mmCIF file of C-alpha atoms in Angstrom:
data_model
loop_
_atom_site.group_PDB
_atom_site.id
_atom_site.type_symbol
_atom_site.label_atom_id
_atom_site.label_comp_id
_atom_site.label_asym_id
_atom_site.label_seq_id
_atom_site.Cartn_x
_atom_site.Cartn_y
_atom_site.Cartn_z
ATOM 1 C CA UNK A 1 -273.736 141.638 -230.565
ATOM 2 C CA UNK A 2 -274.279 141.103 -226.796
ATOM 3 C CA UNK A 3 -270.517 138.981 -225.976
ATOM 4 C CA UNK A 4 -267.632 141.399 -225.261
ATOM 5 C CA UNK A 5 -265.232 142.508 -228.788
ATOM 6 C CA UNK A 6 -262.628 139.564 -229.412
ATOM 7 C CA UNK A 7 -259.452 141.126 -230.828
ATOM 8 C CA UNK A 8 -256.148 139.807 -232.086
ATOM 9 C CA UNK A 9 -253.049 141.638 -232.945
ATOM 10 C CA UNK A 10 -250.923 141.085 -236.411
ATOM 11 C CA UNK A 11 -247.885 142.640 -236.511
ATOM 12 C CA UNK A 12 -246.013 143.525 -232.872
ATOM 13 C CA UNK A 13 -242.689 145.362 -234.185
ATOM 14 C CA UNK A 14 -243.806 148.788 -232.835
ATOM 15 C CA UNK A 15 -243.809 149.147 -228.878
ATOM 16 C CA UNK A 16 -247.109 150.790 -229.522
ATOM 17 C CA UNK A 17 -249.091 147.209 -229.597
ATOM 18 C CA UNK A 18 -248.720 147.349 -226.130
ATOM 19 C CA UNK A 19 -250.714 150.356 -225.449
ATOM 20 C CA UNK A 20 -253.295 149.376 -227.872
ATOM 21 C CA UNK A 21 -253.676 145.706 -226.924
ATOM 22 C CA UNK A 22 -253.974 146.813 -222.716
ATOM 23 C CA UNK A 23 -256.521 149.539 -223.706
ATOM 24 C CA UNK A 24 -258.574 147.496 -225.319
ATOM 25 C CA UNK A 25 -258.452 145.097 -222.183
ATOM 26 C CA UNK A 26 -259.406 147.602 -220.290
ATOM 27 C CA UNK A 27 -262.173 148.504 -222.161
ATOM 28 C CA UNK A 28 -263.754 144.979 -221.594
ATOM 29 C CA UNK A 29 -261.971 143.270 -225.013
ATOM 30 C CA UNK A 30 -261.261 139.778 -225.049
ATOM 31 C CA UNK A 31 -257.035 139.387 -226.517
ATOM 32 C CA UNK A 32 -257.485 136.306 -228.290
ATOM 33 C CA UNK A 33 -254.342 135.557 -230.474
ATOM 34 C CA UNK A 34 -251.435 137.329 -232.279
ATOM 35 C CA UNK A 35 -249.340 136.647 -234.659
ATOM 36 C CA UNK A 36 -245.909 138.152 -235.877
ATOM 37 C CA UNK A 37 -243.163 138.052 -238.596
ATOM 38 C CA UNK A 38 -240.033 136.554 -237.330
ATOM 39 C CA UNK A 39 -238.852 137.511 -233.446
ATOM 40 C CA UNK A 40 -238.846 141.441 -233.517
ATOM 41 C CA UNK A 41 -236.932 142.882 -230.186
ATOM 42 C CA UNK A 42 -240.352 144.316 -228.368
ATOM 43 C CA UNK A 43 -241.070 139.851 -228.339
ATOM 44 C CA UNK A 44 -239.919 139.251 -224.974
ATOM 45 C CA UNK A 45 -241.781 142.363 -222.944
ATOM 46 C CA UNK A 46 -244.682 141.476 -225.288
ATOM 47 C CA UNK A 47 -245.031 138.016 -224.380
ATOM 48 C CA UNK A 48 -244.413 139.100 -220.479
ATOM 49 C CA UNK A 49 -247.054 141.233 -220.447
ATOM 50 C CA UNK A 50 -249.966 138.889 -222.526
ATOM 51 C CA UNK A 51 -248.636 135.312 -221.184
ATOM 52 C CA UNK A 52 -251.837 134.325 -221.412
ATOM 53 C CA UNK A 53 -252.605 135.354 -225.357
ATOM 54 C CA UNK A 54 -251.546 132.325 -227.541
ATOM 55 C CA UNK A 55 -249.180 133.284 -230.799
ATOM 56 C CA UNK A 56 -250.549 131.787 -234.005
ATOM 57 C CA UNK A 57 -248.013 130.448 -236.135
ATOM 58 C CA UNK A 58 -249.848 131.924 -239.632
ATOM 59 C CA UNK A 59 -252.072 135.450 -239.477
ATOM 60 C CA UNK A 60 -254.312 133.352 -241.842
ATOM 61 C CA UNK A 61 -255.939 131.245 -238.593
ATOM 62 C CA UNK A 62 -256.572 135.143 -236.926
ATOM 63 C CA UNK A 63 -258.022 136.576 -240.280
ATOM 64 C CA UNK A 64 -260.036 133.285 -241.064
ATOM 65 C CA UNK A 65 -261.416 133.253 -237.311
ATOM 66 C CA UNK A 66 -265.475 134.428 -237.563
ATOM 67 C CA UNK A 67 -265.407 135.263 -233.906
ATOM 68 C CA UNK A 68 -262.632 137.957 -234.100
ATOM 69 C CA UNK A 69 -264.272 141.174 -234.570
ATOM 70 C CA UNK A 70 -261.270 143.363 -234.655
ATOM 71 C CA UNK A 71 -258.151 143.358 -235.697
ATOM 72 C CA UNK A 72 -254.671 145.327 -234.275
ATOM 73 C CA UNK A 73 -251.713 146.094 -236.639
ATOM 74 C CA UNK A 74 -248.058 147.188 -235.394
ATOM 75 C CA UNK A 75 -245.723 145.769 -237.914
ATOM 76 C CA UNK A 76 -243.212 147.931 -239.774
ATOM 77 C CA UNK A 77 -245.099 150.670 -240.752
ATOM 78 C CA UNK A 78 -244.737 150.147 -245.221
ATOM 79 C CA UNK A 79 -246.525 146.941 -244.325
ATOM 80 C CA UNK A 80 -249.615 148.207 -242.086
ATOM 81 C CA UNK A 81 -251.926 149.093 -245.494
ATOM 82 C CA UNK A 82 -251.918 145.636 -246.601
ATOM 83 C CA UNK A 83 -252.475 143.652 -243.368
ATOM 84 C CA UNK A 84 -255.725 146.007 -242.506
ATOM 85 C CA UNK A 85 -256.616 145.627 -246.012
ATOM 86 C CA UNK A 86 -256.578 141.908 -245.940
ATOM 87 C CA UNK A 87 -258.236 142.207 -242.579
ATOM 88 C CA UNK A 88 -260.881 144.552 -243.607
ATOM 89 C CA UNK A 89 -261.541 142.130 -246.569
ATOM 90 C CA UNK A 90 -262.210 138.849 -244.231
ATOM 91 C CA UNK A 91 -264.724 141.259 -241.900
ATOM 92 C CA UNK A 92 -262.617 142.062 -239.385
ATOM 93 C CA UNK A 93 -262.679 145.947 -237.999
ATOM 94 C CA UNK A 94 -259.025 147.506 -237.896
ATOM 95 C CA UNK A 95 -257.142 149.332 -235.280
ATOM 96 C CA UNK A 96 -253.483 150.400 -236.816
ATOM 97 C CA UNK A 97 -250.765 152.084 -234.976
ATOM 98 C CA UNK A 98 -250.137 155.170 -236.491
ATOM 99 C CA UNK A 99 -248.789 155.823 -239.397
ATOM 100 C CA UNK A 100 -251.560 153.613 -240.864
ATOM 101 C CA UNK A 101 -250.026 153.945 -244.312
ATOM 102 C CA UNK A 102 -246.828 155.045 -245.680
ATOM 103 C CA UNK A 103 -247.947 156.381 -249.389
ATOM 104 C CA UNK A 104 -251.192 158.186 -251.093
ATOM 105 C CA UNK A 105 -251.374 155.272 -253.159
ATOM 106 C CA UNK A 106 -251.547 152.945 -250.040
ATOM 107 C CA UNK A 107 -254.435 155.541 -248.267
ATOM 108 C CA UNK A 108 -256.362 155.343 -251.711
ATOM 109 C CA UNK A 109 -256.406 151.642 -251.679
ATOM 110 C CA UNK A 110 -257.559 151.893 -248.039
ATOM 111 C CA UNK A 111 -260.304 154.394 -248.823
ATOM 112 C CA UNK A 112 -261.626 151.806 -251.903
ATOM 113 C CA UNK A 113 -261.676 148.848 -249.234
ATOM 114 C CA UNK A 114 -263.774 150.968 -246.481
ATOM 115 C CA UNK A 115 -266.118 151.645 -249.149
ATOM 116 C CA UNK A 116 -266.589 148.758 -250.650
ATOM 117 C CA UNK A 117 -266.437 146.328 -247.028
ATOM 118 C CA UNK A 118 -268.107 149.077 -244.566
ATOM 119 C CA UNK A 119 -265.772 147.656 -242.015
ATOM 120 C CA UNK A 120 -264.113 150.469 -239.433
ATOM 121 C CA UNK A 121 -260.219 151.392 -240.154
ATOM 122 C CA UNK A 122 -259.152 153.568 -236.847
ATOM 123 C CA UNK A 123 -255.678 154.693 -236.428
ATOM 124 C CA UNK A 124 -254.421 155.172 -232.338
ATOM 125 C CA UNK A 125 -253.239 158.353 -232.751
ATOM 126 C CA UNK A 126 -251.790 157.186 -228.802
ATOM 127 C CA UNK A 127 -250.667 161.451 -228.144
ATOM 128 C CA UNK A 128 -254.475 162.006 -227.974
ATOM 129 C CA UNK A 129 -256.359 158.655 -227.272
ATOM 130 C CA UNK A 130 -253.183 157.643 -224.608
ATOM 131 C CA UNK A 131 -253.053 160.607 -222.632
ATOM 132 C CA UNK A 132 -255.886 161.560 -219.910
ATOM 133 C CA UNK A 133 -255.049 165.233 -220.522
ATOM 134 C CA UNK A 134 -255.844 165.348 -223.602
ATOM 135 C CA UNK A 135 -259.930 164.201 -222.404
ATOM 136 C CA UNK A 136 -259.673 166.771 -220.058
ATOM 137 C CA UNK A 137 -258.976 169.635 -222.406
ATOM 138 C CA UNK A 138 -261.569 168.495 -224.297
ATOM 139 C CA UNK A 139 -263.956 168.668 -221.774
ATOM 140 C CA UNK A 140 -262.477 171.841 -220.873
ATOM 141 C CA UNK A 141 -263.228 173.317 -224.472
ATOM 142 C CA UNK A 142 -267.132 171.920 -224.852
ATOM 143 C CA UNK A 143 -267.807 173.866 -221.826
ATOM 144 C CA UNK A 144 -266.522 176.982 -223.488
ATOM 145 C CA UNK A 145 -263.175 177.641 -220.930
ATOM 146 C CA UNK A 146 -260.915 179.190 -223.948
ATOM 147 C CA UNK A 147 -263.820 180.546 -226.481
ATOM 148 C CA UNK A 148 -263.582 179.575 -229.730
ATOM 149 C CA UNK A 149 -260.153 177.168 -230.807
ATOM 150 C CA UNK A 150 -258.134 179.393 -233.448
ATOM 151 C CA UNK A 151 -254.484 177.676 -232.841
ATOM 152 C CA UNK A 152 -252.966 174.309 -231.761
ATOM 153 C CA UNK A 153 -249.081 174.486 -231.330
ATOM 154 C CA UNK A 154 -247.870 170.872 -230.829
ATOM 155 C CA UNK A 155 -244.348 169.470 -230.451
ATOM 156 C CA UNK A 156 -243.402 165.830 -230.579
ATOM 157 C CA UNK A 157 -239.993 165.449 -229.349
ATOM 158 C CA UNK A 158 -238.704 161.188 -229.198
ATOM 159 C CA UNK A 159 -235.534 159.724 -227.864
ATOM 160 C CA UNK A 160 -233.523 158.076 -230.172
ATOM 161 C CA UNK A 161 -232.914 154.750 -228.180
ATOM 162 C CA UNK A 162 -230.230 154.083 -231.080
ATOM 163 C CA UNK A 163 -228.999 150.701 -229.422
ATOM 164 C CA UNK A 164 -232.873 149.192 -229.579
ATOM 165 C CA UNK A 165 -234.028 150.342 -232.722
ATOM 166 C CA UNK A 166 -234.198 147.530 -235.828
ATOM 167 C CA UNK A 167 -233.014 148.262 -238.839
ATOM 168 C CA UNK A 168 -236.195 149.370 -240.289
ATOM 169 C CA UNK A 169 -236.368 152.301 -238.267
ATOM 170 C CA UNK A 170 -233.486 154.159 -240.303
ATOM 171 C CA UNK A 171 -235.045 153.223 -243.836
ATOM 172 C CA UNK A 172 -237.045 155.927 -244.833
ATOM 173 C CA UNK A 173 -239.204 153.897 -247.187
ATOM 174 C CA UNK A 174 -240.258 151.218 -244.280
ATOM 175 C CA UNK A 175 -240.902 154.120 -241.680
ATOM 176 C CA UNK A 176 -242.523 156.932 -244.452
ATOM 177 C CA UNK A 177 -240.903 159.856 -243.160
ATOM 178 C CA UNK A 178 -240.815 161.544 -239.705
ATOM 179 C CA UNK A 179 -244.008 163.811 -241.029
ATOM 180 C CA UNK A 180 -245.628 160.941 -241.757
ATOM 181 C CA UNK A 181 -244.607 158.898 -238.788
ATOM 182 C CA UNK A 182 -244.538 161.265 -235.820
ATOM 183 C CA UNK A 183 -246.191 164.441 -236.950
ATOM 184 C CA UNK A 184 -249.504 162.122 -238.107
ATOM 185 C CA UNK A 185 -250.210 162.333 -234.350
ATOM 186 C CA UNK A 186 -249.972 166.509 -234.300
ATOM 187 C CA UNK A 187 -252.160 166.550 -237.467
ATOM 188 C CA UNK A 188 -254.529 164.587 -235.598
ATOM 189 C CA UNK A 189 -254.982 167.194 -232.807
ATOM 190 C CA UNK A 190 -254.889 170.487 -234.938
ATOM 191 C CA UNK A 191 -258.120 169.190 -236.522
ATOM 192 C CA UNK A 192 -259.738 167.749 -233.704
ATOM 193 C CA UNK A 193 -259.247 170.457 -231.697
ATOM 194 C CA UNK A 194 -259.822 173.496 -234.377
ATOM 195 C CA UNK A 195 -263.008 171.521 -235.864
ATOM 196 C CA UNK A 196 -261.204 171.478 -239.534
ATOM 197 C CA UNK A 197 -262.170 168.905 -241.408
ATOM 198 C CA UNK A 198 -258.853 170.185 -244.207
ATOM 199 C CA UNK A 199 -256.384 172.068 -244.394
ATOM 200 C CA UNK A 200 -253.293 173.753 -246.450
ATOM 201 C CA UNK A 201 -249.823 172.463 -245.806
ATOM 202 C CA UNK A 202 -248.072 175.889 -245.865
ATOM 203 C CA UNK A 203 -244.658 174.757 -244.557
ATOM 204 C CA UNK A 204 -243.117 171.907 -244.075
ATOM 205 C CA UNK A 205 -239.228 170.373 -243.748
ATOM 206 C CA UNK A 206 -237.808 167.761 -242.291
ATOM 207 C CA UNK A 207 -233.590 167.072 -241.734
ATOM 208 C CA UNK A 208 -230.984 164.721 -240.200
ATOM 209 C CA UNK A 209 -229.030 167.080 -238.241
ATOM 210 C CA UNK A 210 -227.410 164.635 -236.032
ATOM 211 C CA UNK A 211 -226.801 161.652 -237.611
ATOM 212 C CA UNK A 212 -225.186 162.039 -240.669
ATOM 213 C CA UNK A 213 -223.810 158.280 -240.509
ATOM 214 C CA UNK A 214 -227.734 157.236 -240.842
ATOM 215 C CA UNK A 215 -229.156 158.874 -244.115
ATOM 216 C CA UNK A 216 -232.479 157.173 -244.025
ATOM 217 C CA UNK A 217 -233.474 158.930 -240.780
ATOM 218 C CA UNK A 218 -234.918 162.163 -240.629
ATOM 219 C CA UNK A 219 -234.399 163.463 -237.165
ATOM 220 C CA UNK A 220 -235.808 166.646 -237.362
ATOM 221 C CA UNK A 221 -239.620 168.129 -239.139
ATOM 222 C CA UNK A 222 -241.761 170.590 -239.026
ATOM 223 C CA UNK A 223 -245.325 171.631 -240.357
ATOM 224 C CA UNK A 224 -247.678 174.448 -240.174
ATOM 225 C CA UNK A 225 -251.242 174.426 -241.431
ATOM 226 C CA UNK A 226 -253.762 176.398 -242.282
ATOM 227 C CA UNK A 227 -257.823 176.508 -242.365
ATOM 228 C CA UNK A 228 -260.560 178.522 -242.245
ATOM 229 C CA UNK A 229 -261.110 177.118 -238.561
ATOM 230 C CA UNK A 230 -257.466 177.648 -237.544
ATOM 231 C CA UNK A 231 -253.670 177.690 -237.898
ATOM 232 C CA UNK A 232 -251.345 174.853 -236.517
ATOM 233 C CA UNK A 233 -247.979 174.438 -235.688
ATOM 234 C CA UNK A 234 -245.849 171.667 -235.654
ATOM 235 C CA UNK A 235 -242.070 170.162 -234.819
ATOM 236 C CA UNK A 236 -241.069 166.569 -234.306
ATOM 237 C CA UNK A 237 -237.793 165.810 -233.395
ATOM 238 C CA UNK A 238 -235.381 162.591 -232.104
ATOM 239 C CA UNK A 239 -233.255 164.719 -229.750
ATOM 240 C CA UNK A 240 -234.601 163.984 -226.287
ATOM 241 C CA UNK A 241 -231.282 163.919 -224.204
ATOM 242 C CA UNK A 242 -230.599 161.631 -222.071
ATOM 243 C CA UNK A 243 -231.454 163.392 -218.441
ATOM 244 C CA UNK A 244 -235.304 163.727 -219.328
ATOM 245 C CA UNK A 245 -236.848 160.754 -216.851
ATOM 246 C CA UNK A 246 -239.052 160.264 -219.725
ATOM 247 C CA UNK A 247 -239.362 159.707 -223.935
ATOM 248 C CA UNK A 248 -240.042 162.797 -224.372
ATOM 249 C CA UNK A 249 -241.486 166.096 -223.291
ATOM 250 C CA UNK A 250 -244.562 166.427 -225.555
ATOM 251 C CA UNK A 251 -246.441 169.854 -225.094
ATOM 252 C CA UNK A 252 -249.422 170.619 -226.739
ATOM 253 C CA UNK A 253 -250.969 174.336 -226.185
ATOM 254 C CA UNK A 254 -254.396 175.380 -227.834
ATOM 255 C CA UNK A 255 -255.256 178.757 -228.179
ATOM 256 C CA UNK A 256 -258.581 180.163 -227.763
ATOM 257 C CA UNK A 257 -260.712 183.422 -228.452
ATOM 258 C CA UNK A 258 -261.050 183.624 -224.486
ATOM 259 C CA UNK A 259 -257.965 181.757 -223.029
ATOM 260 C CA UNK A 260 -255.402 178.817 -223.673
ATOM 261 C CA UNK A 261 -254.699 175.215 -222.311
ATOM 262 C CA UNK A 262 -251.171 173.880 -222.331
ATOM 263 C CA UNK A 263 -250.700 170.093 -221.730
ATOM 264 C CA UNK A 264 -247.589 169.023 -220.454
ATOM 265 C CA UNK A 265 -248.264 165.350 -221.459
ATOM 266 C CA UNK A 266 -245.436 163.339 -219.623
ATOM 267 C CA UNK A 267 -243.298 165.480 -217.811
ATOM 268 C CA UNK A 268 -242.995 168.800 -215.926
ATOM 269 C CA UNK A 269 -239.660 169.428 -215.906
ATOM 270 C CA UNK A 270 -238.922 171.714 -212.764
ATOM 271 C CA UNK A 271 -242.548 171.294 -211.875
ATOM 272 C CA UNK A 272 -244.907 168.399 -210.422
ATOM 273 C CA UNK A 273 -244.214 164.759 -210.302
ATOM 274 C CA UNK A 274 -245.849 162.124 -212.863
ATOM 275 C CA UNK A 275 -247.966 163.009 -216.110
ATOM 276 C CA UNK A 276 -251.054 164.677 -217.677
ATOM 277 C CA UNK A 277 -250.634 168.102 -216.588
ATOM 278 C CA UNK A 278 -252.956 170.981 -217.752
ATOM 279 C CA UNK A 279 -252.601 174.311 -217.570
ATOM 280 C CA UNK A 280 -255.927 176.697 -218.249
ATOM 281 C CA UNK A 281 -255.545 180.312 -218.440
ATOM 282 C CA UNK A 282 -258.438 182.398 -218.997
ATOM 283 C CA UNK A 283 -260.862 185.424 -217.665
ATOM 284 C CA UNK A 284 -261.263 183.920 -214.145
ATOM 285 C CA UNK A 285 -258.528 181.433 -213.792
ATOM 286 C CA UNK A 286 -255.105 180.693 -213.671
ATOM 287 C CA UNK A 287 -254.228 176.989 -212.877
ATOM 288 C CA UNK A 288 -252.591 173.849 -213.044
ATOM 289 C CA UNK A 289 -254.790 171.025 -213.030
ATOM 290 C CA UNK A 290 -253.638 167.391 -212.326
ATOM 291 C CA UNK A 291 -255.919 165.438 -215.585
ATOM 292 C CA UNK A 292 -253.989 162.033 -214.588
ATOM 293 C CA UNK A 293 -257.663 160.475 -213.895
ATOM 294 C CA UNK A 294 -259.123 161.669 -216.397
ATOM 295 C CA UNK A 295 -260.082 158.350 -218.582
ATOM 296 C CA UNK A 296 -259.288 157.677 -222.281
ATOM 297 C CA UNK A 297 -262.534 157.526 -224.271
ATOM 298 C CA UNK A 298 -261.526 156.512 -227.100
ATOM 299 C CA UNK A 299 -260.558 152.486 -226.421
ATOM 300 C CA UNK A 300 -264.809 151.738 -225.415
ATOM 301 C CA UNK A 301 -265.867 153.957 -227.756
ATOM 302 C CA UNK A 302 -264.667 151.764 -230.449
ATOM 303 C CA UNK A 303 -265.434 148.634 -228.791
ATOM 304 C CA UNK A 304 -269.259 150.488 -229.257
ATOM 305 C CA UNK A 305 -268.669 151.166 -232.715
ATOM 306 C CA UNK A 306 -267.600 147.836 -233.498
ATOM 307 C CA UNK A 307 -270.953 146.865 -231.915
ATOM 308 C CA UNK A 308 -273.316 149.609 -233.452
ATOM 309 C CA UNK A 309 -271.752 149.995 -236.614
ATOM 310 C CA UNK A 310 -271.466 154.346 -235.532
ATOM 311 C CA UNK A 311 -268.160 156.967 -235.193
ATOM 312 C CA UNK A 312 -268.060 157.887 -231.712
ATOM 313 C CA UNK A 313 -264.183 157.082 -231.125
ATOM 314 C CA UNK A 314 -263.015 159.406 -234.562
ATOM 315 C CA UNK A 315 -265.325 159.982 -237.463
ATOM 316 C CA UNK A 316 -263.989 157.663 -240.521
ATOM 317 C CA UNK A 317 -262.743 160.842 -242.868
ATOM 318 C CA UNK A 318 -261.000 162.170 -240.249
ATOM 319 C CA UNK A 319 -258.744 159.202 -239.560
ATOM 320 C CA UNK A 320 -257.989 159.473 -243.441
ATOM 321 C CA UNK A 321 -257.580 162.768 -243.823
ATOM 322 C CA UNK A 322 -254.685 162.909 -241.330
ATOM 323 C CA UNK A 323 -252.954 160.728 -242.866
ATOM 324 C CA UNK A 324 -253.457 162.473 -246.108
ATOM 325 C CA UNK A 325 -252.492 165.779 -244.618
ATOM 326 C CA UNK A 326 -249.056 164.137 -242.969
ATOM 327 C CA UNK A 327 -248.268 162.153 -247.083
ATOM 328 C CA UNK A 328 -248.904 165.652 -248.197
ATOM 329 C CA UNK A 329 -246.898 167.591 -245.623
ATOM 330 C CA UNK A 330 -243.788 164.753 -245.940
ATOM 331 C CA UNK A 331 -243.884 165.080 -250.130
ATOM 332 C CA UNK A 332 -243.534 168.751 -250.010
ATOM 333 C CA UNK A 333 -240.725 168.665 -247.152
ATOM 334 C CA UNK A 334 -238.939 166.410 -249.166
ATOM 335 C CA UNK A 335 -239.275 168.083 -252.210
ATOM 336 C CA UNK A 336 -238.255 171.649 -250.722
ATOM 337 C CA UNK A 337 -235.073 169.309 -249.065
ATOM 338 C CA UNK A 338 -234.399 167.411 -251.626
#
């Protein structure tokens, strides 16, 4: 294939689209339609920002396209499983937002249809591939700057944004669980950066601490993991107050043999304007690094695996095994809770 990747986006009820859709832009992907179930509130930005990218009035004319290679899925999260299935199954490559399925039984299904199509299902796990700090550290780590990775401690606090959110944001069944939901991303990072290809689930809990008048939402989760590489922490949350200029203040601090990086992803509270800040501690250094320009990989590295049929943006069992590791961690949270 020597013409730039055509995409097209099914599903747009998750802000995240936006990210994914512009990346791929970027990356030197054509945005070629999109289609979406009923008028979800991120329409209006969404149409402001691709005014140029027709909507299709049935996903069928996307799916049934030959010239789309890939396909990007943001609609309510219980849903995601079946539209990259059904995309998979007409040839089309799949990015999902994360969580790219809600249930085991949905990731087994997905598993059977990579097998059996070949086609590429990648999950924008947007805390790693979205954030410029995050390529730094890992450059930062292949050099050998912290010795060996032994811990990742990750926290993923959100804002609530109550007045915004649709309705299927409070049913736990059409979001999966905040383990499943939010934590996916912090699963993502323990492995990549520890080099585990598994884990344990050794803790996890989740609770609605602070809004008892919506018992679908869990507000509040926590995981820790275990391998032979490693040991991960991990706590989500939905109580970003309302001063923080930003969504929320998602850290991220690896621990190595020889040192530790902290990321300070979108804000330094008390600290340094704007986003992507790294700290590195180790035998000769002691510094805060600006990473803002530091590229994200991961958007033309698909666009090349989509091309050469390879795993350079994240290795196939790894995308799957997150999400196994988050179903896992949310079942036993629920059943300790419960």
């Amino acid at each position: 294939m020597t013409r730039p990747i055509r995409f097209a986006g099914i599903g747009i009820d998750h802000r995240h689209i936006f990210g994914m859709a512009a990346n791929m832009m970027e990356a030197g992907a054509e945005f070629v339609g999109w289609w979406t179930d009923g008028d979800p509130e991120t329409l209006d930005g969404f149409q402001k920002r691709f005014p140029d990218v027709p909507r299709e009035g049935r996903a069928e004319a996307l799916l049934d396209d030959p010239e789309i290679d890939l396909i990007l899925i943001s609609c309510i999260p219980r849903d995601r499983a079946g539209w990259a299935i059904r995309a998979m199954e007409a040839g089309k490559d799949v990015m999902s937002d994360k969580p790219g399925c809600t249930t085991l039984d949905q990731l087994a299904e997905i598993r059977a249809c990579v097998a059996r199509t070949g086609r590429i299902w990648s999950v924008d796990f947007s805390e790693r591939f979205e954030v410029p700090a995050v390529t730094r550290a890992e450059e930062l780590i292949a050099e050998g700057a912290i010795g060996r990775v032994v811990q990742t401690l990750g926290i993923g606090p959100h804002r609530l944004n109550r007045a915004t959110r649709p309705d299927w944001f409070f049913d736990r069944d059409a979001y999966g669980g905040i383990l499943t939901d939010i934590a996916s991303h912090q699963i993502d990072q323990f492995l990549w950066f520890t080099g585990a290809r598994d884990a344990e689930v050794t803790l996890a809990s989740v609770g609605n601490f602070a809004n008892p008048d919506d018992p679908g939402l869990q507000d509040f989760g926590e995981i820790a993991l275990r391998a032979p590489e490693g040991h991960g922490y991990i706590r989500v949350d939905w109580y970003t107050p309302d001063a923080l200029p930003t969504w929320g203040d998602g850290r991220l601090t690896i621990l190595g043999t020889a040192g530790y990086i902290e990321l300070r992803k979108y804000v330094d509270v008390g600290g340094a304007d704007g986003t992507d800040h790294l700290i590195l501690v180790n035998g000769t250094r002691c510094e805060k690094i600006d990473a803002s320009d530091a590229g994200l990989p991961y958007f033309a590295r698909l666009a090349a695996d989509i091309r050469d049929r390879t795993e350079t943006a994240m290795p196939q069992e790894h995308a799957f095994k997150v999400c196994e590791l988050a179903l896992q961690a949310q079942a036993m949270a629920e059943d300790t809770h419960g």
